[in-house]
Amino acid sequence: ARRLIAATNTPEKLSQFSDLFDATLSLDTENDSPNRDRRAEIAYWLAGIMLNSNRDEHAIPVYRLALELQPDYSIVANDLGYLLLERNESLDEAARLIEAAHKALNENPNVIDSMGWLRYKQGVFKDVADGAGVVTQEGAVTLLTRAIRLSEPGIPNDAGLEHLGDAQWRAGLTTEALRSWREAATAREGIIQFYRGRDGESARAAE
C-alpha cells in the first residue's frame, strides 16, 4: 500500500489515481477536514478492500497509513479502533481511537455503535451517574440503542442488534435482550435471503 501511495508523488499522478477511485469506489464524502488528504482516502479504501476480503491483519497497517497521512481522519480512527477491539488487540489504542472519533462524529451511527461496543468491552453496560443523578458516562445499552435508532432505514443491522442484546443481557435487561437477539436473527435471515436471490438472478443471467 505504501508503494502504491508513493506512486502518487506528483499532483498529476495523484489526480489521475483519485479520479480512478472516484469513478469506481467514490472516495469518502464525509472527509470534510481542512487537512483533507486524497492519499489518505486512497489508503482508507484499500484498507476497506482488504477488510472485506478477510485480510484483517493486512488492513490494520493500511488504516494506520491513512492516519499517518491525515491524523484527524475520524472515520478511519473509528474503523481501525473497532477492528482492534474485535480482535482484542491494543485495547488502549482502540479506546483512544474510538473516543476521538466519537468526539468528532457523535451523530454517526457507526461511530456510536463502536463507542457502545467499547463500553461493553470495558464493562460499562449501564449509564454512570454522579451523586446528583447526572449521567457522567453513557453505557453500552444507551449508546447501542441510539446507534440503531440513527441507522439508515431499510438496511438490516443484525450486528448492531446482536451487540445491543449482549449489552442488555449483561445489564440485567433479560426481556429486552431476547427481543433484540430475535430481531438480529430476523435481520440476518433477511440478508441471507437477499444474497441468495441476487445469486440466483446472476446465475439465470449467465445462462
GROMACS .gro file of C-alpha atoms in nm, residues 94-186:
model
   93
   94ALA     CA    1  -0.864   0.111   2.030
   95ALA     CA    2  -1.026   0.312   2.311
   96ARG     CA    3  -0.824   0.622   2.224
   97LEU     CA    4  -0.913   0.599   1.855
   98ILE     CA    5  -1.284   0.535   1.907
   99GLU     CA    6  -1.322   0.806   2.170
  100ALA     CA    7  -1.151   1.057   1.937
  101ALA     CA    8  -1.378   0.953   1.650
  102HIS     CA    9  -1.687   0.982   1.868
  103LYS     CA   10  -1.587   1.330   1.980
  104ALA     CA   11  -1.572   1.440   1.615
  105LEU     CA   12  -1.861   1.234   1.473
  106ASN     CA   13  -2.104   1.190   1.761
  107GLU     CA   14  -2.409   1.167   1.532
  108ASN     CA   15  -2.265   0.895   1.307
  109PRO     CA   16  -2.441   0.565   1.389
  110ASN     CA   17  -2.136   0.355   1.303
  111VAL     CA   18  -1.919   0.558   1.538
  112ILE     CA   19  -2.183   0.547   1.812
  113ASP     CA   20  -2.201   0.168   1.769
  114SER     CA   21  -1.822   0.147   1.809
  115MET     CA   22  -1.842   0.360   2.122
  116GLY     CA   23  -2.116   0.137   2.261
  117TRP     CA   24  -1.916  -0.177   2.192
  118LEU     CA   25  -1.612  -0.018   2.354
  119ARG     CA   26  -1.816   0.048   2.669
  120TYR     CA   27  -1.935  -0.314   2.656
  121LYS     CA   28  -1.576  -0.437   2.643
  122GLN     CA   29  -1.494  -0.204   2.933
  123GLY     CA   30  -1.780  -0.349   3.138
  124VAL     CA   31  -1.983  -0.028   3.138
  125PHE     CA   32  -2.328  -0.161   3.049
  126LYS     CA   33  -2.548   0.100   3.217
  127ASP     CA   34  -2.510   0.477   3.232
  128VAL     CA   35  -2.282   0.605   3.508
  129ALA     CA   36  -2.429   0.891   3.714
  130ASP     CA   37  -2.291   1.117   3.985
  131GLY     CA   38  -2.442   1.171   4.328
  132ALA     CA   39  -2.696   1.415   4.187
  133GLY     CA   40  -2.816   1.165   3.929
  134VAL     CA   41  -2.649   1.341   3.636
  135VAL     CA   42  -2.515   1.098   3.376
  136THR     CA   43  -2.138   1.135   3.352
  137GLN     CA   44  -2.077   0.845   3.115
  138GLU     CA   45  -2.321   0.674   2.883
  139GLY     CA   46  -2.322   0.298   2.898
  140ALA     CA   47  -2.329   0.040   2.624
  141VAL     CA   48  -2.710  -0.001   2.624
  142THR     CA   49  -2.776   0.371   2.576
  143LEU     CA   50  -2.515   0.409   2.304
  144LEU     CA   51  -2.609   0.097   2.109
  145THR     CA   52  -2.979   0.183   2.127
  146ARG     CA   53  -2.904   0.527   1.981
  147ALA     CA   54  -2.684   0.377   1.708
  148ILE     CA   55  -2.969   0.154   1.591
  149ARG     CA   56  -3.219   0.441   1.603
  150LEU     CA   57  -2.993   0.654   1.384
  151SER     CA   58  -2.910   0.375   1.138
  152GLU     CA   59  -3.023   0.416   0.780
  153PRO     CA   60  -3.383   0.293   0.740
  154GLY     CA   61  -3.435  -0.021   0.537
  155ILE     CA   62  -3.084  -0.158   0.591
  156PRO     CA   63  -3.079  -0.461   0.828
  157ASN     CA   64  -2.847  -0.402   1.124
  158ASP     CA   65  -2.806  -0.755   1.255
  159ALA     CA   66  -2.465  -0.689   1.413
  160GLY     CA   67  -2.589  -0.378   1.593
  161LEU     CA   68  -2.895  -0.559   1.726
  162GLU     CA   69  -2.683  -0.851   1.843
  163HIS     CA   70  -2.446  -0.613   2.023
  164LEU     CA   71  -2.743  -0.441   2.185
  165GLY     CA   72  -2.882  -0.774   2.301
  166ASP     CA   73  -2.546  -0.868   2.453
  167ALA     CA   74  -2.529  -0.536   2.639
  168GLN     CA   75  -2.888  -0.560   2.760
  169TRP     CA   76  -2.829  -0.911   2.889
  170ARG     CA   77  -2.523  -0.801   3.085
  171ALA     CA   78  -2.721  -0.503   3.218
  172GLY     CA   79  -2.988  -0.740   3.352
  173LEU     CA   80  -3.246  -0.645   3.088
  174THR     CA   81  -3.334  -1.004   3.002
  175THR     CA   82  -3.661  -0.948   2.817
  176GLU     CA   83  -3.514  -0.665   2.608
  177ALA     CA   84  -3.206  -0.875   2.527
  178LEU     CA   85  -3.413  -1.166   2.399
  179ARG     CA   86  -3.615  -0.930   2.181
  180SER     CA   87  -3.300  -0.773   2.035
  181TRP     CA   88  -3.148  -1.113   1.961
  182ARG     CA   89  -3.468  -1.224   1.786
  183GLU     CA   90  -3.464  -0.907   1.577
  184ALA     CA   91  -3.097  -0.967   1.495
  185ALA     CA   92  -3.176  -1.321   1.377
  186THR     CA   93  -3.462  -1.192   1.161
   0.00000   0.00000   0.00000
